[in-house]
Tab-separated table of C-alpha atoms in Angstrom:
chain	number	residue	atom	x	y	z
A	1	MET	CA	41.156	178.917	61.727
A	2	ASN	CA	37.797	180.634	61.059
A	3	ALA	CA	36.538	182.309	64.202
A	4	SER	CA	33.498	183.451	62.258
A	5	ALA	CA	32.752	178.965	61.777
A	6	THR	CA	33.463	178.026	65.335
A	7	ALA	CA	33.254	180.552	67.908
A	8	ASP	CA	30.291	178.922	69.066
A	9	LEU	CA	32.264	175.858	69.529
A	10	PRO	CA	33.621	174.921	72.285
A	11	VAL	CA	37.566	174.415	73.265
A	12	VAL	CA	37.204	171.105	74.813
A	13	VAL	CA	39.537	170.485	77.344
A	14	ILE	CA	41.114	166.080	77.909
A	15	GLY	CA	41.902	166.250	81.654
A	16	ALA	CA	40.668	166.850	84.461
A	17	GLY	CA	43.704	167.242	86.415
A	18	PRO	CA	44.574	170.380	88.134
A	19	SER	CA	46.000	172.067	84.778
A	20	GLY	CA	42.869	170.749	82.542
A	21	LEU	CA	40.508	172.323	85.304
A	22	ALA	CA	42.779	175.138	85.401
A	23	ALA	CA	42.104	175.814	82.116
A	24	ALA	CA	38.475	175.666	81.955
A	25	ALA	CA	39.037	177.952	84.494
A	26	HIS	CA	39.964	180.532	82.306
A	27	LEU	CA	38.603	179.752	79.872
A	28	MET	CA	35.495	180.745	81.608
A	29	GLY	CA	36.968	183.974	82.937
A	30	ARG	CA	37.610	185.289	78.449
A	31	GLY	CA	34.083	184.166	78.374
A	32	ILE	CA	34.625	181.471	75.871
A	33	GLU	CA	33.476	177.326	76.946
A	34	PRO	CA	35.130	174.815	77.954
A	35	LEU	CA	34.509	170.455	77.614
A	36	VAL	CA	36.249	169.053	80.554
A	37	LEU	CA	36.761	165.366	79.098
A	38	GLU	CA	38.014	162.590	82.448
A	39	ALA	CA	38.426	159.302	81.202
A	40	GLY	CA	38.185	158.345	84.586
A	41	PRO	CA	35.023	157.695	85.983
A	42	PHE	CA	35.764	161.576	88.323
A	43	ALA	CA	38.067	164.483	88.384
A	44	GLY	CA	41.650	164.031	89.798
A	45	ALA	CA	41.058	160.955	88.832
A	46	ALA	CA	45.021	161.054	88.422
A	47	VAL	CA	45.212	161.837	91.826
A	48	ARG	CA	42.980	160.352	92.969
A	49	GLU	CA	45.747	156.840	92.618
A	50	TRP	CA	48.466	158.859	94.736
A	51	SER	CA	46.283	160.269	97.578
A	52	HIS	CA	48.323	158.366	99.869
A	53	VAL	CA	51.349	160.729	98.966
A	54	ARG	CA	51.276	163.923	101.162
A	55	LEU	CA	53.118	166.833	97.945
A	56	PHE	CA	56.050	168.945	98.716
A	57	SER	CA	54.585	172.125	97.423
A	58	THR	CA	52.047	174.436	99.422
A	59	TRP	CA	48.367	174.646	99.355
A	60	GLY	CA	49.831	178.295	98.621
A	61	GLU	CA	51.187	177.157	95.533
A	62	VAL	CA	48.933	174.498	94.809
A	63	VAL	CA	45.371	176.828	93.757
A	64	ASP	CA	45.715	178.883	91.334
A	65	PRO	CA	44.500	181.942	90.786
A	66	ALA	CA	40.989	181.409	88.750
A	67	ALA	CA	39.780	178.894	89.920
A	68	GLU	CA	39.587	180.785	93.292
A	69	LYS	CA	37.772	183.001	91.331
A	70	LEU	CA	34.726	180.509	90.663
A	71	LEU	CA	35.102	178.481	94.409
A	72	ALA	CA	35.209	181.703	96.389
A	73	PRO	CA	30.937	182.412	95.790
A	74	THR	CA	29.926	178.846	96.873
A	75	GLY	CA	32.001	180.034	99.979
A	76	TRP	CA	35.061	178.421	99.559
A	77	THR	CA	37.310	178.294	102.065
A	78	ARG	CA	41.016	178.217	100.812
A	79	PRO	CA	43.033	175.887	103.320
A	80	ASP	CA	46.690	176.916	105.332
A	81	PRO	CA	48.561	178.804	102.347
A	82	ALA	CA	51.767	177.458	104.136
A	83	ALA	CA	50.219	173.926	105.186
A	84	TYR	CA	50.820	171.113	103.024
A	85	PRO	CA	48.780	168.496	101.933
A	86	SER	CA	47.774	165.589	100.584
A	87	GLY	CA	46.141	163.717	97.065
A	88	ALA	CA	43.947	163.677	99.299
A	89	ASP	CA	43.375	166.631	100.765
A	90	TRP	CA	43.533	168.392	97.521
A	91	VAL	CA	40.953	166.527	95.957
A	92	ARG	CA	38.630	166.437	98.913
A	93	LEU	CA	38.636	170.353	99.093
A	94	TYR	CA	39.927	172.043	95.764
A	95	LEU	CA	39.352	169.263	92.948
A	96	GLN	CA	36.409	168.222	93.552
A	97	PRO	CA	34.728	171.802	94.760
A	98	LEU	CA	36.495	173.157	91.778
A	99	ALA	CA	34.624	170.436	89.222
A	100	ASP	CA	31.454	170.733	91.107
A	101	VAL	CA	31.687	174.631	89.930
A	102	LEU	CA	32.086	173.432	86.228
A	103	GLY	CA	29.305	171.743	86.493
A	104	ASP	CA	27.950	169.460	83.328
A	105	ARG	CA	31.441	171.070	81.776
A	106	VAL	CA	33.215	168.110	82.967
A	107	ARG	CA	32.736	164.696	81.720
A	108	THR	CA	33.900	162.313	83.316
A	109	GLY	CA	34.348	158.022	82.128
A	110	ALA	CA	34.895	160.027	78.660
A	111	ARG	CA	38.073	158.869	76.717
A	112	VAL	CA	39.725	160.938	74.300
A	113	THR	CA	41.115	158.232	71.181
A	114	GLY	CA	41.251	160.806	68.590
A	115	VAL	CA	42.193	164.538	67.345
A	116	SER	CA	41.858	165.527	64.076
A	117	ARG	CA	40.574	168.892	61.686
A	118	ALA	CA	36.763	167.781	59.653
A	119	GLY	CA	37.642	166.220	57.489
A	120	ARG	CA	40.772	166.351	56.891
A	121	ASP	CA	43.881	163.645	58.039
A	122	ARG	CA	46.666	165.037	58.611
A	123	ILE	CA	48.161	165.286	55.134
A	124	VAL	CA	45.430	167.044	53.851
A	125	ASP	CA	46.910	170.809	54.065
A	126	ALA	CA	43.732	172.469	51.756
A	127	GLU	CA	40.969	175.066	53.980
A	128	ARG	CA	42.944	172.696	57.613
A	129	GLU	CA	42.466	175.488	59.782
A	130	GLU	CA	38.925	177.032	58.530
A	131	GLN	CA	37.680	173.655	59.678
A	132	PRO	CA	36.886	172.607	63.485
A	133	PHE	CA	38.637	170.448	65.144
A	134	VAL	CA	36.749	166.563	65.964
A	135	VAL	CA	37.845	165.190	68.965
A	136	HIS	CA	37.127	161.068	69.097
A	137	VAL	CA	35.389	159.859	72.887
A	138	GLU	CA	34.541	156.600	73.432
A	139	HIS	CA	32.591	156.118	76.870
A	140	THR	CA	32.945	153.316	79.458
A	141	ASP	CA	29.569	152.670	78.487
A	142	GLY	CA	30.608	151.803	75.108
A	143	ARG	CA	28.921	154.145	73.624
A	144	GLU	CA	31.399	156.538	70.887
A	145	GLU	CA	30.989	159.959	70.630
A	146	ARG	CA	31.967	161.700	68.332
A	147	LEU	CA	32.967	166.430	69.172
A	148	SER	CA	33.505	169.666	67.227
A	149	ALA	CA	35.987	172.335	69.212
A	150	ARG	CA	37.510	175.044	67.731
A	151	ALA	CA	40.577	174.762	70.193
A	152	VAL	CA	42.251	171.813	72.303
A	153	ILE	CA	43.777	171.828	75.052
A	154	ASP	CA	45.127	168.138	76.112
A	155	ALA	CA	46.440	167.932	79.836
A	156	SER	CA	45.630	164.897	79.672
A	157	GLY	CA	48.851	164.442	81.757
A	158	THR	CA	51.555	161.039	82.402
A	159	TRP	CA	50.543	159.090	84.461
A	160	ALA	CA	49.256	155.687	82.604
A	161	THR	CA	51.940	155.791	80.614
A	162	PRO	CA	55.526	155.060	83.736
A	163	GLY	CA	59.528	154.870	82.933
A	164	PRO	CA	59.939	151.455	82.372
A	165	ALA	CA	63.213	149.666	84.586
A	166	GLY	CA	64.721	148.644	82.082
A	167	GLY	CA	68.289	151.432	81.241
A	168	SER	CA	67.491	151.120	77.923
A	169	GLY	CA	63.597	153.442	78.000
A	170	LEU	CA	62.975	149.832	76.584
A	171	ALA	CA	61.011	147.098	79.321
A	172	ALA	CA	63.477	145.431	80.470
A	173	LEU	CA	64.153	141.679	79.185
A	174	GLY	CA	60.787	139.554	81.607
A	175	GLU	CA	59.860	142.983	82.844
A	176	ARG	CA	56.779	142.487	81.086
A	177	ALA	CA	56.243	138.467	83.315
A	178	ALA	CA	57.669	139.233	86.018
A	179	ALA	CA	54.357	143.024	86.268
A	180	ASP	CA	52.416	140.522	89.694
A	181	ARG	CA	56.231	141.573	91.602
A	182	ILE	CA	56.222	144.851	90.135
A	183	THR	CA	54.510	148.346	90.757
A	184	TYR	CA	55.750	151.644	88.561
A	185	ARG	CA	53.805	153.946	91.811
A	186	VAL	CA	55.050	154.929	95.452
A	187	PRO	CA	52.911	152.224	97.167
A	188	ASP	CA	50.098	152.950	100.394
A	189	LEU	CA	52.118	151.092	103.141
A	190	LYS	CA	49.284	152.608	104.897
A	191	ASP	CA	46.991	149.953	102.773
A	192	PRO	CA	47.026	146.301	105.018
A	193	ALA	CA	46.820	145.257	102.210
A	194	VAL	CA	49.920	146.205	100.355
A	195	ARG	CA	51.401	146.205	103.846
A	196	ALA	CA	51.495	143.362	104.394
A	197	ARG	CA	53.026	141.724	100.340
A	198	PHE	CA	56.019	143.909	101.354
A	199	ALA	CA	56.710	144.211	104.970
A	200	GLY	CA	59.727	141.529	106.101
A	201	LYS	CA	60.532	141.721	102.615
A	202	ARG	CA	63.575	142.435	100.289
A	203	THR	CA	62.253	145.652	97.424
A	204	ALA	CA	64.088	146.314	94.919
A	205	VAL	CA	63.631	150.711	94.524
A	206	ILE	CA	64.754	151.896	90.745
A	207	GLY	CA	64.783	155.620	90.546
A	208	THR	CA	66.091	158.367	91.998
A	209	GLY	CA	63.990	161.285	91.769
A	210	ALA	CA	61.257	162.408	94.257
A	211	SER	CA	59.697	159.604	94.321
A	212	ALA	CA	61.915	157.265	95.037
A	213	PHE	CA	62.980	159.647	97.638
A	214	THR	CA	59.926	158.306	98.836
A	215	ALA	CA	59.268	154.307	98.751
A	216	LEU	CA	62.870	154.793	100.528
A	217	ALA	CA	61.803	156.707	103.533
A	218	HIS	CA	58.148	154.820	103.253
A	219	LEU	CA	59.934	151.396	103.818
A	220	ALA	CA	62.755	152.494	105.766
A	221	ASP	CA	59.391	153.738	108.712
A	222	LEU	CA	58.495	149.516	107.769
A	223	ALA	CA	61.162	148.203	108.591
A	224	GLU	CA	61.477	150.438	111.904
A	225	ALA	CA	57.948	149.103	112.375
A	226	ASP	CA	56.712	146.393	115.106
A	227	ASP	CA	54.939	144.768	112.134
A	228	GLY	CA	57.780	145.541	109.298
A	229	ALA	CA	61.176	143.137	111.136
A	230	GLY	CA	63.598	142.219	108.325
A	231	THR	CA	61.248	144.228	105.397
A	232	LYS	CA	65.080	145.394	103.247
A	233	ALA	CA	65.256	147.908	100.136
A	234	VAL	CA	68.083	148.068	97.393
A	235	TRP	CA	68.523	151.795	95.558
A	236	ILE	CA	68.800	150.961	92.261
A	237	LEU	CA	70.814	153.770	90.462
A	238	ARG	CA	71.772	153.739	87.056
A	239	ARG	CA	73.867	156.144	88.196
A	240	GLY	CA	76.712	157.235	90.803
A	241	ILE	CA	76.181	159.418	94.168
A	242	SER	CA	77.231	162.684	93.724
A	243	GLY	CA	76.500	166.013	95.680
A	244	ALA	CA	73.717	166.008	93.990
A	245	THR	CA	72.110	162.675	94.122
A	246	PHE	CA	69.927	163.746	97.545
A	247	GLY	CA	68.712	166.807	95.920
A	248	GLY	CA	69.360	170.355	97.237
A	249	GLY	CA	68.312	169.726	101.100
A	250	ALA	CA	68.429	173.307	102.935
A	251	ALA	CA	69.072	175.209	100.361
A	252	ASP	CA	66.250	173.483	99.318
A	253	GLU	CA	63.794	176.725	98.308
A	254	LEU	CA	60.858	174.013	98.449
A	255	PRO	CA	61.672	172.624	101.714
A	256	ALA	CA	60.287	169.606	101.823
A	257	ARG	CA	60.998	168.550	98.541
A	258	GLY	CA	65.185	168.834	99.962
A	259	ALA	CA	63.531	167.011	103.061
A	260	LEU	CA	62.927	164.028	100.945
A	261	GLY	CA	66.314	163.799	99.781
A	262	LEU	CA	68.069	163.776	103.752
A	263	ALA	CA	65.144	160.913	104.999
A	264	ALA	CA	66.210	158.208	101.518
A	265	LYS	CA	70.006	159.996	102.280
A	266	ALA	CA	69.411	159.044	106.254
A	267	ALA	CA	67.580	154.990	104.871
A	268	VAL	CA	70.787	154.174	103.098
A	269	GLU	CA	73.205	155.132	106.254
A	270	ALA	CA	70.231	153.616	108.494
A	271	GLY	CA	71.069	150.104	107.121
A	272	HIS	CA	66.748	150.273	106.189
A	273	ALA	CA	68.290	150.412	102.127
A	274	ASP	CA	71.617	149.641	99.539
A	275	ALA	CA	72.379	151.967	96.955
A	276	VAL	CA	73.922	150.093	94.150
A	277	THR	CA	74.945	151.998	91.619
A	278	GLY	CA	75.276	152.370	87.795
A	279	PHE	CA	73.664	149.204	87.670
A	280	ARG	CA	71.428	149.534	84.570
A	281	THR	CA	68.287	147.145	84.403
A	282	GLU	CA	68.474	145.021	81.211
A	283	ALA	CA	66.701	141.393	82.128
A	284	ILE	CA	64.776	141.422	85.875
A	285	GLU	CA	64.368	136.362	86.030
A	286	ARG	CA	62.696	134.693	89.022
A	287	ASP	CA	64.898	131.761	90.157
A	288	GLY	CA	63.781	128.465	91.426
A	289	ASP	CA	61.819	130.737	94.277
A	290	GLY	CA	60.242	132.203	92.056
A	291	ARG	CA	61.502	135.666	93.703
A	292	LEU	CA	63.218	138.371	91.348
A	293	VAL	CA	66.372	138.616	90.310
A	294	LEU	CA	67.632	141.614	88.456
A	295	ARG	CA	70.382	141.777	85.661
A	296	ALA	CA	71.904	144.342	84.460
A	297	GLU	CA	73.797	145.557	81.331
A	298	ASP	CA	77.297	144.996	81.983
A	299	GLY	CA	76.490	141.559	82.891
A	300	ARG	CA	75.946	142.195	87.622
A	301	ARG	CA	73.534	140.348	88.755
A	302	LEU	CA	72.042	141.143	91.702
A	303	ASP	CA	70.126	139.012	95.366
A	304	ALA	CA	66.972	138.310	94.379
A	305	VAL	CA	64.062	140.538	96.148
A	306	ASP	CA	60.605	139.903	96.151
A	307	GLU	CA	59.174	142.777	95.054
A	308	VAL	CA	60.277	146.137	92.504
A	309	ILE	CA	58.975	148.464	92.409
A	310	VAL	CA	60.112	151.081	89.610
A	311	LEU	CA	59.998	154.569	89.309
A	312	THR	CA	62.210	155.933	86.226
A	313	GLY	CA	60.141	158.555	84.963
A	314	PHE	CA	56.981	159.154	82.287
A	315	ARG	CA	56.361	159.719	79.278
A	316	PRO	CA	53.826	160.989	77.073
A	317	ASP	CA	51.365	159.088	75.256
A	318	LEU	CA	50.942	160.870	71.497
A	319	SER	CA	49.081	157.956	70.671
A	320	PHE	CA	45.221	159.790	70.424
A	321	LEU	CA	47.583	162.400	67.783
A	322	SER	CA	48.462	160.917	65.301
A	323	GLU	CA	46.677	163.586	63.505
A	324	VAL	CA	47.293	166.470	64.281
A	325	ARG	CA	50.801	168.108	62.983
A	326	LEU	CA	52.153	168.666	66.318
A	327	GLY	CA	56.231	170.440	66.722
A	328	LEU	CA	58.049	168.329	68.898
A	329	ASP	CA	62.224	167.942	69.834
A	330	GLU	CA	63.008	164.732	69.176
A	331	ARG	CA	64.008	163.986	73.292
A	332	LEU	CA	62.619	164.895	75.046
A	333	GLN	CA	58.751	164.198	73.546
A	334	ALA	CA	58.116	168.382	74.602
A	335	PRO	CA	57.105	170.923	72.522
A	336	VAL	CA	59.887	172.094	70.192
A	337	ALA	CA	60.049	175.750	71.480
A	338	LEU	CA	59.974	174.861	75.569
A	339	ALA	CA	62.779	171.906	75.351
A	340	SER	CA	65.543	173.821	75.230
A	341	LEU	CA	63.584	175.284	78.430
A	342	ILE	CA	63.656	172.553	80.097
A	343	ASP	CA	66.737	170.128	79.179
A	344	PRO	CA	67.195	168.139	82.859
A	345	ASN	CA	70.986	168.432	80.722
A	346	GLN	CA	70.282	171.411	80.919
A	347	HIS	CA	67.823	173.137	84.109
A	348	SER	CA	66.378	172.283	87.251
A	349	CYS	CA	63.837	172.501	88.683
A	350	GLY	CA	64.122	176.778	89.445
A	351	THR	CA	66.206	177.200	86.105
A	352	VAL	CA	63.536	177.113	83.867
A	353	TYR	CA	62.290	179.973	82.012
A	354	PRO	CA	58.691	181.919	82.572
A	355	HIS	CA	56.863	179.953	79.127
A	356	GLY	CA	53.078	180.452	77.892
A	357	TYR	CA	51.465	179.968	74.468
A	358	ARG	CA	53.801	180.823	72.142
A	359	GLU	CA	56.177	178.175	73.311
A	360	LEU	CA	53.304	175.678	73.533
A	361	ALA	CA	52.208	176.290	69.842
A	362	HIS	CA	52.923	173.620	66.837
A	363	PRO	CA	52.439	174.309	63.430
A	364	GLU	CA	48.369	173.384	63.534
A	365	ALA	CA	47.520	176.128	64.533
A	366	ASP	CA	45.007	176.349	67.834
A	367	ILE	CA	46.166	173.164	70.156
A	368	TYR	CA	48.016	172.718	73.112
A	369	LEU	CA	49.334	170.712	75.289
A	370	VAL	CA	49.886	171.612	78.986
A	371	GLY	CA	50.493	170.886	82.809
A	372	MET	CA	53.075	167.697	82.535
A	373	LYS	CA	51.583	166.809	79.054
A	374	SER	CA	53.830	169.351	78.036
A	375	TYR	CA	57.184	168.635	79.612
A	376	GLY	CA	57.261	165.215	77.676
A	377	ARG	CA	60.076	163.182	79.319
A	378	ALA	CA	61.604	166.058	80.862
A	379	PRO	CA	61.024	165.598	84.809
A	380	THR	CA	60.980	169.466	86.601
A	381	PHE	CA	57.776	169.260	86.311
A	382	LEU	CA	55.815	172.317	89.290
A	383	VAL	CA	52.373	172.421	89.321
A	384	MET	CA	52.079	175.889	89.709
A	385	THR	CA	54.350	175.574	86.040
A	386	GLY	CA	50.886	174.258	84.788
A	387	TYR	CA	48.882	176.887	86.195
A	388	GLU	CA	50.999	179.755	83.976
A	389	GLN	CA	50.313	177.969	80.623
A	390	VAL	CA	46.362	177.295	81.492
A	391	ARG	CA	46.490	181.027	82.092
A	392	SER	CA	48.631	182.168	78.682
A	393	VAL	CA	47.431	179.521	76.661
A	394	ALA	CA	43.259	181.268	77.508
A	395	ALA	CA	44.392	184.931	76.966
A	396	ALA	CA	45.571	183.275	74.073
A	397	LEU	CA	42.672	181.477	72.462
A	398	ALA	CA	40.418	184.606	72.930
A	399	GLY	CA	42.751	186.714	71.218
A	400	ASP	CA	44.772	189.290	74.278
A	401	LEU	CA	48.258	188.303	73.075
A	402	GLU	CA	49.417	191.060	74.683
A	403	ALA	CA	48.287	188.719	78.279
A	404	ALA	CA	49.284	186.095	76.848
A	405	GLY	CA	52.682	187.135	76.003
A	406	LYS	CA	52.589	188.710	79.597
A	407	VAL	CA	54.141	185.315	81.801
A	408	GLU	CA	55.453	185.363	84.638
A	409	LEU	CA	56.678	182.781	86.958
A	410	THR	CA	58.963	182.161	89.867
A	411	LEU	CA	60.333	178.569	90.281
A	412	PRO	CA	61.791	178.379	94.189
A	413	GLU	CA	65.039	176.719	93.417
A	414	THR	CA	66.442	173.308	93.918
A	415	GLY	CA	69.668	173.641	95.414
A	416	VAL	CA	71.437	171.896	92.567
A	417	CYS	CA	73.218	173.368	90.046
A	418	GLY	CA	73.296	171.273	87.296
A	419	GLY	CA	70.105	170.099	85.547
A	420	ALA	CA	69.259	166.225	86.461
A	421	GLY	CA	70.976	165.205	82.955
A	422	LEU	CA	74.338	165.949	83.978
A	423	PHE	CA	75.019	162.925	86.826
A	424	ASP	CA	73.355	160.205	85.054
A	425	VAL	CA	77.174	158.947	84.267
A	426	PRO	CA	77.688	155.669	86.697
A	427	GLY	CA	80.574	156.090	88.579
A	428	ALA	CA	80.378	159.822	87.993
A	429	GLU	CA	80.851	160.627	91.793
A	430	GLU	CA	81.146	165.151	93.201
A	431	SER	CA	81.835	166.110	95.557
A	432	GLY	CA	78.950	168.556	97.861
A	433	GLY	CA	77.895	170.834	95.075
A	434	CYS	CA	78.878	174.364	93.887
A	435	CYS	CA	75.591	175.137	95.485
A	436	THR	CA	74.589	171.803	97.640
A	437	PRO	CA	75.642	172.067	101.010
A	438	ALA	CA	76.506	168.126	102.433
A	439	PRO	CA	73.072	167.015	103.289
A	440	GLN	CA	72.794	165.919	106.319
A	441	PRO	CA	70.340	163.024	107.447
A	442	VAL	CA	67.229	163.812	108.936
A	443	ARG	CA	64.462	161.412	111.546
A	444	LEU	CA	62.303	159.519	109.182
A	445	THR	CA	58.774	161.263	110.811
A	446	THR	CA	54.922	160.206	109.969
A	447	PRO	CA	53.726	160.521	107.139
A	448	ALA	CA	51.538	163.440	108.186
A	449	SER	CA	55.213	165.928	108.639
A	450	PRO	CA	55.989	167.453	106.208
A	451	SER	CA	58.799	166.286	106.232
A	452	VAL	CA	58.064	163.244	104.253
A	453	THR	CA	56.411	164.785	102.233
A	454	ALA	CA	56.264	163.904	98.680
A	455	ALA	CA	57.171	164.416	94.505
A	456	ALA	CA	53.631	164.058	93.713
A	457	GLY	CA	51.506	166.853	91.401
A	458	GLY	CA	48.730	166.696	88.451
A	459	GLU	CA	50.323	164.935	86.411
A	460	PRO	CA	52.580	163.486	89.254
A	461	SER	CA	56.863	162.272	87.492
A	462	ALA	CA	58.331	159.372	88.993
A	463	GLY	CA	62.225	159.527	88.663
A	464	GLY	CA	62.718	163.149	88.187
A	465	CYS	CA	63.232	166.052	90.682
A	466	CYS	CA	59.977	167.849	90.996
A	467	GLY	CA	57.269	165.807	90.790
A	468	SER	CA	55.343	168.616	92.222
């Protein structure tokens, strides 16, 4: 890109979640003007939708250093670094204050519907990199706008595109027709209306990640409550039960993440959840009473359930990036250079190598996917990874390649030796694993306790090991 022609243009950041707001903070620290476009009505809109869920990362791991520098002059006080925030805490005590400091650099109700080069679709080579980016925006009042940008950082996350129940990666037959009985989020069982929907009911939970563990733990709590008699979960696993099924337990360097798996194990052992292994959902049918019957690819049918919670991960929305040249791995839909570092067939959260602007680069110069979206379909993202990504990208855009290349990040081990994908084989039985102690059941406590903290992130991931 011709720097002199675009120097006065802002860097457009798509998404005002944790990674997007941190990107804006780092850009400002480099003297670069950011413009953050958020589709929702508020900053941290996705986090607000899971405000009832508690992170398994501490405050010390979910506050970005550059953002803290912006907040400090306002009298902002950093919460206890050892405490575990809920989604609501994260928004109230950090994300919204940060958005307030950024002021009119954050525009809400602004949905990005397209990104391209000025006067160039993805086919045209001539003088391509000399042209600014054009970003098409739709506002909630119906107004459309075209903005120019020197660079684009897409931190829009994956929250809006959850994975389906179907074991093939496609929606199961009948899944859309059964939408009134299916949720793709961890339900807020403290909400009276939501609680009534699940109390005394039989609920299928599909997924094997931290979000599924959270849902099982919350349903177990409901089953033991006075108003929850008869509540029962059916935990559907596409793989078999192995030593890694419940995570790293006491070996997890994020203790609250390890406790989630122990809570799920306790729910099964207490009889509040029945585990069904090697079940890849092909169809969701209704019986004569309107309840849902899940049918597997091998023909097995489960007894009818009243509700289904699908927590099978998320995937990136690439539709509005169709006119820019992205280099994405054909499996993960992550940048090619990053994909081999985060492949869940090989890696867990703690074995992901530090990475920055080089691994996030695309054939199209000066556009970066960061945060959860950069991981494509890989479930091993941690918020602190996103913060280091945007630090490196901001330095690169400022021309400080030395700083951009010094990527330093130590991620907490999961206590699971292999990547999640290694165990995705029905009937693959393993004992304990090489680094996973036999999990011990834990008594579920109140949702405010770290022992039932949940997977979450600014760009949350369900169905994986490391959503926060």
